[in-house]
């Protein structure tokens, strides 16, 4: 049997970012055994990992982080050295429809994991780490200027961001109270392949392709700071190996876009790819009712991560967006699978019936 130098649990590894983290870790670290713990909610998809799921150092475990017995059993079975925790309910619009689902998974689920770590690591914390993957949304909303730093006070404004903020606080409570070695990163908006088409970029790509209306909330003036998902995975690798316990690291793309400008750029890329006349796809843009409590602007100052651990984003947005569009155009089967069934009901409730 192969001898592994570390066994790491990655929660939510069948989701968008989790699948990129797993791909990076299983290929870069053949001496690590990576266990993907995922409940396979609507957002979890094992097809995201098809290219690596036969590697000997990868294992999938179908389990719910809120279930104490299941977590006990997995910690007993694998004796994890580290946990990289990504499992969450992640979509702001769904949190407005069903806030309690977010409290359950994001707050309770994180607390169950922390508690299980404490129990199994049994106060012998040498070479152990709980890495909590969080969001810039915990900091609230910026005006026209300024950036979120690690010192920005928490000010979450949606049920999603409030649940992530609560989970961050639980992590720090375990660090301070029980000295559980823990680190947190707060990242801006990710984009790239395998992104579920409830989120802005993949939803727009799919709708442009199918000549469906492009629902821009409000006036489209909200600003997001977009980061290539593989750069986020690299940052997680860096922080997991070099970050200091008890610290928080902000991760961002230095890449702010107004939603309307981003949607227009996507339309232009898609017109070229699909051989449509210039300006054709833009005609699909439809302004719809704004998101309740819609945060105006997010922008990350990632100086600490850059200065202390040497990470910086690698890819220019235009290049990343083109790669992303190519991936969606080449993976129609993946889109068909994730947009059948339950997605249709979500789409009707979110966009058609309102
Ligand atoms: P996602 O919705 O694509 O994936 C979430 C994964 O978690 C899915 O595989 C799902 O099956 C799994 N999951 C949900 N509930 C679970 C449970 N109870 N037990 C076990 N597994 C469960 O999310 P994502 O966009 O990949 O985000 C991953 C993490 O990164 C989240 O914690 C999110 O808050 C954070 N984050 C996301 C972004 C972004 O732009 N997407 C940016 C910053 C931080
Ligand atoms: O900032 C990090 C966060 O980014 C993550 O923590 C979340 O998990 C992730 O979902 C994302 O949240 P946003 O709410 O910023 O992403 P979303 O793709 O839902 O929306 C991006 C912007 O586009 C936002 O201003 C709302 C707007 N929007 C979104 C959708 C789905 C539209 O105008 N129309 C849409 O149909």
Short mmCIF file of C-alpha atoms and ligand atoms in Angstrom, two decimals:
data_model
loop_
_atom_site.label_atom_id
_atom_site.label_comp_id
_atom_site.label_asym_id
_atom_site.label_seq_id
_atom_site.Cartn_x
_atom_site.Cartn_y
_atom_site.Cartn_z
CA UNK A 1 0.00 0.00 0.00
CA UNK A 2 1.22 3.50 -0.82
CA UNK A 3 2.55 5.51 2.12
CA UNK A 4 1.18 9.04 2.23
CA UNK A 5 2.90 11.81 4.16
CA UNK A 6 -0.37 13.65 4.84
CA UNK A 7 -4.10 12.98 4.57
CA UNK A 8 -6.16 16.07 3.85
CA UNK A 9 -9.96 16.40 3.86
CA UNK A 10 -11.30 18.84 1.29
CA UNK A 11 -14.97 19.61 1.98
CA UNK A 12 -17.14 20.71 -0.95
CA UNK A 13 -14.66 19.25 -3.42
CA UNK A 14 -17.36 18.46 -5.98
CA UNK A 15 -18.27 22.15 -6.32
CA UNK A 16 -16.78 24.87 -8.48
CA UNK A 17 -13.74 26.02 -6.47
CA UNK A 18 -13.36 22.77 -4.51
CA UNK A 19 -12.90 20.76 -7.72
CA UNK A 20 -10.07 23.09 -8.82
CA UNK A 21 -8.43 22.81 -5.39
CA UNK A 22 -8.61 19.01 -5.51
CA UNK A 23 -7.23 18.89 -9.08
CA UNK A 24 -4.27 21.06 -8.02
CA UNK A 25 -3.51 19.11 -4.84
CA UNK A 26 -3.81 15.55 -6.20
CA UNK A 27 -1.60 16.31 -9.19
CA UNK A 28 0.95 18.55 -7.46
CA UNK A 29 1.27 16.43 -4.30
CA UNK A 30 1.19 12.70 -5.16
CA UNK A 31 2.44 11.99 -1.63
CA UNK A 32 -0.71 13.53 -0.12
CA UNK A 33 -3.92 11.54 0.16
CA UNK A 34 -6.85 13.84 -0.64
CA UNK A 35 -10.30 12.91 0.64
CA UNK A 36 -13.19 14.83 -0.94
CA UNK A 37 -16.10 15.11 1.51
CA UNK A 38 -19.20 16.31 -0.31
CA UNK A 39 -22.96 15.94 0.19
CA UNK A 40 -23.59 16.38 -3.57
CA UNK A 41 -26.24 19.09 -3.26
CA UNK A 42 -27.52 20.68 -6.48
CA UNK A 43 -24.10 22.41 -6.74
CA UNK A 44 -21.96 19.31 -6.25
CA UNK A 45 -21.07 17.41 -9.39
CA UNK A 46 -18.62 14.52 -9.60
CA UNK A 47 -18.26 15.16 -13.35
CA UNK A 48 -16.14 18.16 -12.28
CA UNK A 49 -13.44 15.69 -11.21
CA UNK A 50 -13.69 13.09 -13.95
CA UNK A 51 -10.16 13.82 -15.26
CA UNK A 52 -8.50 13.01 -11.90
CA UNK A 53 -10.87 10.69 -10.06
CA UNK A 54 -8.86 7.55 -10.87
CA UNK A 55 -5.65 8.85 -9.34
CA UNK A 56 -4.59 6.63 -6.44
CA UNK A 57 -4.27 9.53 -3.97
CA UNK A 58 -7.88 10.71 -4.50
CA UNK A 59 -10.87 9.38 -2.54
CA UNK A 60 -14.50 10.54 -2.57
CA UNK A 61 -16.73 10.30 0.51
CA UNK A 62 -20.41 11.15 0.16
CA UNK A 63 -21.24 12.82 3.48
CA UNK A 64 -22.88 15.88 5.03
CA UNK A 65 -20.73 18.22 7.14
CA UNK A 66 -23.75 18.92 9.38
CA UNK A 67 -23.94 15.25 10.35
CA UNK A 68 -21.79 14.68 13.47
CA UNK A 69 -21.87 10.89 13.19
CA UNK A 70 -20.70 10.94 9.59
CA UNK A 71 -17.88 13.38 10.40
CA UNK A 72 -16.85 11.26 13.41
CA UNK A 73 -16.73 8.18 11.25
CA UNK A 74 -14.61 9.86 8.56
CA UNK A 75 -12.14 11.37 11.04
CA UNK A 76 -11.84 7.96 12.69
CA UNK A 77 -11.26 6.27 9.35
CA UNK A 78 -8.68 8.67 7.87
CA UNK A 79 -7.00 10.49 10.80
CA UNK A 80 -6.85 13.73 8.82
CA UNK A 81 -3.79 15.96 9.20
CA UNK A 82 -5.57 18.92 7.69
CA UNK A 83 -8.98 20.14 6.56
CA UNK A 84 -9.54 22.57 3.69
CA UNK A 85 -13.14 23.62 4.21
CA UNK A 86 -15.06 24.84 1.16
CA UNK A 87 -18.45 23.11 1.56
CA UNK A 88 -21.14 25.76 1.74
CA UNK A 89 -24.32 27.12 0.30
CA UNK A 90 -22.75 29.76 -1.94
CA UNK A 91 -25.37 31.67 -3.95
CA UNK A 92 -26.62 35.04 -2.61
CA UNK A 93 -29.96 34.90 -4.47
CA UNK A 94 -30.74 31.48 -2.99
CA UNK A 95 -29.90 32.83 0.48
CA UNK A 96 -32.58 35.48 -0.02
CA UNK A 97 -35.09 32.73 -0.94
CA UNK A 98 -34.10 30.29 1.84
CA UNK A 99 -31.87 31.81 4.54
CA UNK A 100 -32.12 28.90 7.00
CA UNK A 101 -30.45 26.49 4.59
CA UNK A 102 -27.43 28.84 4.71
CA UNK A 103 -27.43 29.04 8.51
CA UNK A 104 -27.53 25.25 8.66
CA UNK A 105 -24.75 24.40 6.22
CA UNK A 106 -22.48 27.39 6.64
CA UNK A 107 -22.73 27.98 10.39
CA UNK A 108 -23.71 24.62 11.88
CA UNK A 109 -21.71 22.61 9.32
CA UNK A 110 -18.55 24.61 10.05
CA UNK A 111 -19.07 24.25 13.81
CA UNK A 112 -19.51 20.47 13.47
CA UNK A 113 -16.25 20.24 11.53
CA UNK A 114 -14.36 22.39 14.04
CA UNK A 115 -15.68 20.31 16.90
CA UNK A 116 -14.73 17.06 15.19
CA UNK A 117 -11.19 18.37 14.56
CA UNK A 118 -10.87 19.32 18.21
CA UNK A 119 -12.09 15.92 19.34
CA UNK A 120 -9.84 13.87 17.03
CA UNK A 121 -6.77 16.04 17.25
CA UNK A 122 -7.20 15.78 21.01
CA UNK A 123 -5.15 18.86 21.90
CA UNK A 124 -2.14 17.48 20.00
CA UNK A 125 -2.16 20.06 17.28
CA UNK A 126 1.33 19.54 15.88
CA UNK A 127 1.30 19.60 12.07
CA UNK A 128 -2.50 20.01 12.01
CA UNK A 129 -4.44 22.80 10.28
CA UNK A 130 -8.07 23.78 9.77
CA UNK A 131 -8.22 26.03 6.69
CA UNK A 132 -11.51 27.88 6.27
CA UNK A 133 -12.27 29.24 2.79
CA UNK A 134 -14.37 32.39 3.10
CA UNK A 135 -15.51 35.37 1.11
CA UNK A 136 -14.91 39.11 0.79
CA UNK A 137 -18.67 39.59 1.24
CA UNK A 138 -18.21 39.40 5.04
CA UNK A 139 -16.82 42.96 4.86
CA UNK A 140 -20.06 44.40 3.44
CA UNK A 141 -20.22 46.90 0.60
CA UNK A 142 -17.74 49.56 -0.55
CA UNK A 143 -18.55 52.96 -2.01
CA UNK A 144 -16.87 54.21 -5.19
CA UNK A 145 -13.38 54.07 -3.65
CA UNK A 146 -11.31 52.07 -1.15
CA UNK A 147 -10.46 48.40 -0.65
CA UNK A 148 -11.17 45.65 1.86
CA UNK A 149 -8.12 44.84 4.00
CA UNK A 150 -7.81 42.17 6.70
CA UNK A 151 -8.57 44.94 9.24
CA UNK A 152 -11.86 46.03 7.65
CA UNK A 153 -14.65 45.44 10.21
CA UNK A 154 -17.16 42.73 9.34
CA UNK A 155 -20.46 44.14 8.04
CA UNK A 156 -22.31 41.34 6.19
CA UNK A 157 -25.58 42.34 4.58
CA UNK A 158 -27.11 39.23 2.97
CA UNK A 159 -28.11 35.94 4.64
CA UNK A 160 -25.26 34.33 2.67
CA UNK A 161 -22.58 36.77 3.82
CA UNK A 162 -23.94 36.80 7.39
CA UNK A 163 -23.71 33.00 7.49
CA UNK A 164 -20.12 33.09 6.16
CA UNK A 165 -19.21 35.83 8.67
CA UNK A 166 -20.66 33.69 11.47
CA UNK A 167 -18.61 30.72 10.32
CA UNK A 168 -15.45 32.87 10.26
CA UNK A 169 -16.19 33.90 13.85
CA UNK A 170 -16.64 30.25 14.89
CA UNK A 171 -13.25 29.42 13.36
CA UNK A 172 -11.54 32.23 15.28
CA UNK A 173 -13.41 31.24 18.46
CA UNK A 174 -11.92 27.74 18.20
CA UNK A 175 -8.48 29.21 17.54
CA UNK A 176 -8.62 31.51 20.59
CA UNK A 177 -10.51 29.25 23.00
CA UNK A 178 -9.01 25.84 22.19
CA UNK A 179 -5.85 26.96 20.32
CA UNK A 180 -7.06 24.88 17.36
CA UNK A 181 -4.65 25.81 14.53
CA UNK A 182 -6.81 27.59 11.99
CA UNK A 183 -6.41 29.99 9.12
CA UNK A 184 -9.00 31.89 7.05
CA UNK A 185 -8.88 33.38 3.58
CA UNK A 186 -11.45 35.84 2.23
CA UNK A 187 -11.60 35.87 -1.56
CA UNK A 188 -13.32 37.96 -4.20
CA UNK A 189 -15.51 36.65 -7.08
CA UNK A 190 -14.07 33.65 -8.91
CA UNK A 191 -14.61 32.72 -12.55
CA UNK A 192 -13.50 29.85 -14.78
CA UNK A 193 -14.55 26.36 -15.84
CA UNK A 194 -17.12 24.22 -13.95
CA UNK A 195 -18.88 27.30 -12.52
CA UNK A 196 -22.55 26.56 -11.84
CA UNK A 197 -24.77 28.60 -14.21
CA UNK A 198 -26.74 30.31 -11.43
CA UNK A 199 -23.80 32.74 -11.08
CA UNK A 200 -23.39 35.78 -13.34
CA UNK A 201 -20.69 34.71 -15.82
CA UNK A 202 -21.79 31.14 -16.66
CA UNK A 203 -25.46 32.17 -16.63
CA UNK A 204 -24.76 34.89 -19.19
CA UNK A 205 -22.63 32.59 -21.38
CA UNK A 206 -25.39 29.96 -21.40
CA UNK A 207 -28.13 32.50 -22.13
CA UNK A 208 -26.18 34.23 -24.89
CA UNK A 209 -25.59 30.88 -26.55
CA UNK A 210 -29.31 30.04 -26.35
CA UNK A 211 -30.49 33.52 -27.39
CA UNK A 212 -32.25 34.01 -24.05
CA UNK A 213 -32.65 37.37 -22.24
CA UNK A 214 -29.59 38.45 -20.23
CA UNK A 215 -31.00 39.50 -16.81
CA UNK A 216 -28.91 42.41 -15.48
CA UNK A 217 -29.97 43.42 -11.95
CA UNK A 218 -30.85 47.09 -11.40
CA UNK A 219 -28.77 49.37 -13.63
CA UNK A 220 -25.84 46.96 -13.89
CA UNK A 221 -23.62 49.40 -11.99
CA UNK A 222 -22.54 47.06 -9.20
CA UNK A 223 -18.83 46.27 -9.22
CA UNK A 224 -17.12 42.93 -8.54
CA UNK A 225 -13.40 42.06 -8.40
CA UNK A 226 -12.94 38.93 -10.56
CA UNK A 227 -10.26 36.30 -9.98
CA UNK A 228 -9.36 33.28 -12.16
CA UNK A 229 -10.40 30.23 -10.12
CA UNK A 230 -7.05 28.47 -10.66
CA UNK A 231 -5.32 31.50 -9.12
CA UNK A 232 -7.59 31.08 -6.07
CA UNK A 233 -6.61 27.40 -5.87
CA UNK A 234 -2.92 28.43 -6.02
CA UNK A 235 -3.50 30.94 -3.23
CA UNK A 236 -5.13 28.23 -1.10
CA UNK A 237 -2.11 25.99 -1.73
CA UNK A 238 0.23 28.83 -0.67
CA UNK A 239 -1.72 29.70 2.48
CA UNK A 240 -2.21 26.05 3.46
CA UNK A 241 1.54 25.49 3.37
CA UNK A 242 2.95 28.87 4.40
CA UNK A 243 0.17 30.77 6.20
CA UNK A 244 0.33 31.46 9.93
CA UNK A 245 -2.34 29.97 12.22
CA UNK A 246 -4.71 32.58 13.63
CA UNK A 247 -4.26 34.82 10.58
CA UNK A 248 -6.63 35.95 7.86
CA UNK A 249 -5.48 36.50 4.26
CA UNK A 250 -7.42 38.45 1.63
CA UNK A 251 -7.30 37.11 -1.95
CA UNK A 252 -8.35 39.23 -4.93
CA UNK A 253 -7.85 39.83 -8.61
CA UNK A 254 -7.15 43.61 -8.76
CA UNK A 255 -9.72 43.34 -11.51
CA UNK A 256 -12.85 45.42 -10.96
CA UNK A 257 -15.69 45.35 -13.44
CA UNK A 258 -19.13 46.94 -13.51
CA UNK A 259 -21.63 44.14 -14.22
CA UNK A 260 -22.95 45.83 -17.35
CA UNK A 261 -19.45 46.28 -18.83
CA UNK A 262 -18.63 42.65 -18.09
CA UNK A 263 -21.84 41.41 -19.73
CA UNK A 264 -21.10 43.55 -22.81
CA UNK A 265 -17.56 42.14 -23.01
CA UNK A 266 -18.97 38.60 -22.82
CA UNK A 267 -21.45 39.46 -25.59
CA UNK A 268 -18.60 40.68 -27.81
CA UNK A 269 -16.51 37.54 -27.18
CA UNK A 270 -19.52 35.31 -27.87
CA UNK A 271 -20.46 37.18 -31.09
CA UNK A 272 -16.98 36.40 -32.42
CA UNK A 273 -17.02 32.77 -31.27
CA UNK A 274 -20.53 32.09 -32.58
CA UNK A 275 -20.03 33.99 -35.84
CA UNK A 276 -22.81 36.47 -35.03
CA UNK A 277 -22.80 40.06 -36.37
CA UNK A 278 -21.03 42.51 -34.02
CA UNK A 279 -23.50 43.83 -31.40
CA UNK A 280 -26.03 41.04 -31.94
CA UNK A 281 -25.84 39.41 -28.48
CA UNK A 282 -26.00 42.77 -26.66
CA UNK A 283 -29.58 43.09 -27.88
CA UNK A 284 -30.44 40.32 -25.39
CA UNK A 285 -29.54 42.50 -22.37
CA UNK A 286 -32.63 42.99 -20.19
CA UNK A 287 -32.60 45.11 -17.03
CA UNK A 288 -34.56 43.34 -14.28
CA UNK A 289 -35.59 44.04 -10.68
CA UNK A 290 -32.54 44.56 -8.49
CA UNK A 291 -31.32 42.01 -5.92
CA UNK A 292 -32.59 42.97 -2.42
CA UNK A 293 -29.79 44.60 -0.39
CA UNK A 294 -27.49 44.39 -3.43
CA UNK A 295 -23.92 45.26 -2.33
CA UNK A 296 -22.59 48.04 -4.57
CA UNK A 297 -18.91 47.22 -4.81
CA UNK A 298 -16.32 44.70 -3.63
CA UNK A 299 -12.58 45.21 -4.06
CA UNK A 300 -9.79 43.37 -2.29
CA UNK A 301 -6.42 44.63 -1.13
CA UNK A 302 -4.27 41.46 -1.30
CA UNK A 303 -1.03 43.18 -0.24
CA UNK A 304 -0.57 41.00 2.86
CA UNK A 305 -0.74 37.76 0.86
CA UNK A 306 1.60 39.18 -1.75
CA UNK A 307 4.15 40.62 0.71
CA UNK A 308 4.17 37.81 3.28
CA UNK A 309 3.62 34.70 1.14
CA UNK A 310 4.51 35.87 -2.38
CA UNK A 311 1.19 35.13 -4.13
CA UNK A 312 -0.23 37.26 -6.93
CA UNK A 313 -2.81 36.65 -9.68
CA UNK A 314 -1.38 35.16 -12.87
CA UNK A 315 -3.93 35.73 -15.58
CA UNK A 316 -5.32 38.81 -17.35
CA UNK A 317 -9.12 38.95 -17.32
CA UNK A 318 -9.64 39.09 -21.08
CA UNK A 319 -7.54 35.94 -21.51
CA UNK A 320 -9.27 34.16 -18.63
CA UNK A 321 -12.72 35.10 -19.91
CA UNK A 322 -11.92 33.79 -23.37
CA UNK A 323 -10.65 30.49 -21.89
CA UNK A 324 -13.84 30.28 -19.82
CA UNK A 325 -16.10 30.88 -22.83
CA UNK A 326 -14.16 28.23 -24.78
CA UNK A 327 -14.65 25.72 -21.96
CA UNK A 328 -18.41 26.27 -21.89
CA UNK A 329 -18.69 26.03 -25.67
CA UNK A 330 -16.72 22.75 -25.63
CA UNK A 331 -18.65 21.22 -22.72
CA UNK A 332 -22.29 21.38 -23.73
CA UNK A 333 -22.94 17.97 -22.16
CA UNK A 334 -21.82 19.28 -18.74
CA UNK A 335 -24.16 22.28 -19.14
CA UNK A 336 -27.05 20.03 -20.20
CA UNK A 337 -26.62 17.90 -17.09
CA UNK A 338 -26.50 20.78 -14.62
CA UNK A 339 -29.33 22.79 -16.22
CA UNK A 340 -31.85 19.97 -16.38
CA UNK A 341 -34.38 19.24 -13.64
CA UNK A 342 -34.03 21.34 -10.50
CA UNK A 343 -32.25 24.22 -12.31
CA UNK A 344 -35.35 24.89 -14.42
CA UNK A 345 -37.43 25.39 -11.27
CA UNK A 346 -34.79 27.69 -9.74
CA UNK A 347 -34.62 29.70 -12.98
CA UNK A 348 -38.40 30.09 -13.12
CA UNK A 349 -38.60 31.20 -9.47
CA UNK A 350 -35.65 33.61 -9.75
CA UNK A 351 -36.22 35.15 -13.19
CA UNK A 352 -39.54 34.30 -14.81
CA UNK A 353 -42.16 34.42 -12.06
CA UNK A 354 -40.91 37.62 -10.32
P1 LIG B 1 -20.35 25.71 -4.91
O1 LIG B 1 -21.75 26.05 -4.55
O2 LIG B 1 -19.98 25.57 -6.34
O3 LIG B 1 -19.95 24.31 -4.21
C1 LIG B 1 -20.29 24.02 -2.89
C2 LIG B 1 -20.00 22.53 -2.66
O4 LIG B 1 -20.30 22.23 -1.29
C3 LIG B 1 -20.86 21.59 -3.52
O5 LIG B 1 -20.08 20.56 -4.06
C4 LIG B 1 -21.88 21.04 -2.52
O6 LIG B 1 -22.36 19.74 -2.86
C5 LIG B 1 -21.06 21.04 -1.24
N1 LIG B 1 -21.91 21.07 -0.05
C6 LIG B 1 -22.93 21.93 0.22
N2 LIG B 1 -23.48 21.64 1.41
C7 LIG B 1 -22.78 20.60 1.92
C8 LIG B 1 -22.86 19.84 3.12
N3 LIG B 1 -23.79 20.11 4.04
N4 LIG B 1 -21.97 18.86 3.32
C9 LIG B 1 -21.01 18.57 2.40
N5 LIG B 1 -20.91 19.23 1.22
C10 LIG B 1 -21.79 20.23 0.99
O7 LIG B 1 -19.44 26.76 -4.17
P2 LIG B 1 -18.10 27.49 -4.66
O8 LIG B 1 -18.46 28.67 -5.48
O9 LIG B 1 -17.17 26.48 -5.19
O10 LIG B 1 -17.56 28.04 -3.26
C11 LIG B 1 -16.76 27.21 -2.41
C12 LIG B 1 -16.42 27.98 -1.15
O11 LIG B 1 -15.70 29.16 -1.49
C13 LIG B 1 -17.63 28.44 -0.35
O12 LIG B 1 -17.34 28.30 1.02
C14 LIG B 1 -17.79 29.91 -0.72
O13 LIG B 1 -18.39 30.63 0.34
C15 LIG B 1 -16.35 30.29 -0.95
N6 LIG B 1 -16.13 31.40 -1.91
C16 LIG B 1 -16.67 31.36 -3.16
C17 LIG B 1 -16.39 32.37 -4.07
C18 LIG B 1 -16.93 32.35 -5.49
O14 LIG B 1 -16.73 33.32 -6.23
N7 LIG B 1 -17.60 31.29 -5.93
C19 LIG B 1 -15.56 33.43 -3.70
C20 LIG B 1 -15.05 33.46 -2.39
C21 LIG B 1 -15.33 32.42 -1.52
O1 LIG B 2 -17.43 38.04 -3.67
C1 LIG B 2 -17.35 36.66 -3.50
C2 LIG B 2 -18.71 36.04 -3.75
O2 LIG B 2 -18.94 36.11 -5.15
C3 LIG B 2 -18.81 34.60 -3.25
O3 LIG B 2 -18.66 34.58 -1.86
C4 LIG B 2 -20.15 33.99 -3.65
O4 LIG B 2 -20.19 32.62 -3.28
C5 LIG B 2 -20.30 34.10 -5.16
O5 LIG B 2 -21.57 33.60 -5.55
C6 LIG B 2 -20.16 35.55 -5.60
O6 LIG B 2 -21.26 36.36 -5.14
P1 LIG B 2 -21.95 37.48 -6.07
O7 LIG B 2 -23.31 37.71 -5.56
O8 LIG B 2 -21.05 38.64 -6.26
O9 LIG B 2 -21.97 36.65 -7.48
P2 LIG B 2 -23.10 36.50 -8.60
O10 LIG B 2 -22.45 35.78 -9.74
O11 LIG B 2 -24.37 35.93 -8.05
O12 LIG B 2 -23.39 37.99 -9.04
C7 LIG B 2 -22.35 38.84 -9.51
C8 LIG B 2 -22.97 40.20 -9.78
O13 LIG B 2 -23.87 40.09 -10.90
C9 LIG B 2 -23.80 40.73 -8.63
O14 LIG B 2 -23.63 42.15 -8.58
C10 LIG B 2 -25.23 40.40 -9.02
C11 LIG B 2 -25.21 40.48 -10.54
N1 LIG B 2 -26.12 39.57 -11.25
C12 LIG B 2 -26.08 38.25 -10.92
C13 LIG B 2 -26.90 37.35 -11.57
C14 LIG B 2 -26.88 35.88 -11.20
C15 LIG B 2 -26.95 40.04 -12.26
O15 LIG B 2 -26.95 41.24 -12.57
N2 LIG B 2 -27.76 39.15 -12.90
C16 LIG B 2 -27.79 37.82 -12.59
O16 LIG B 2 -28.59 37.06 -13.20
#
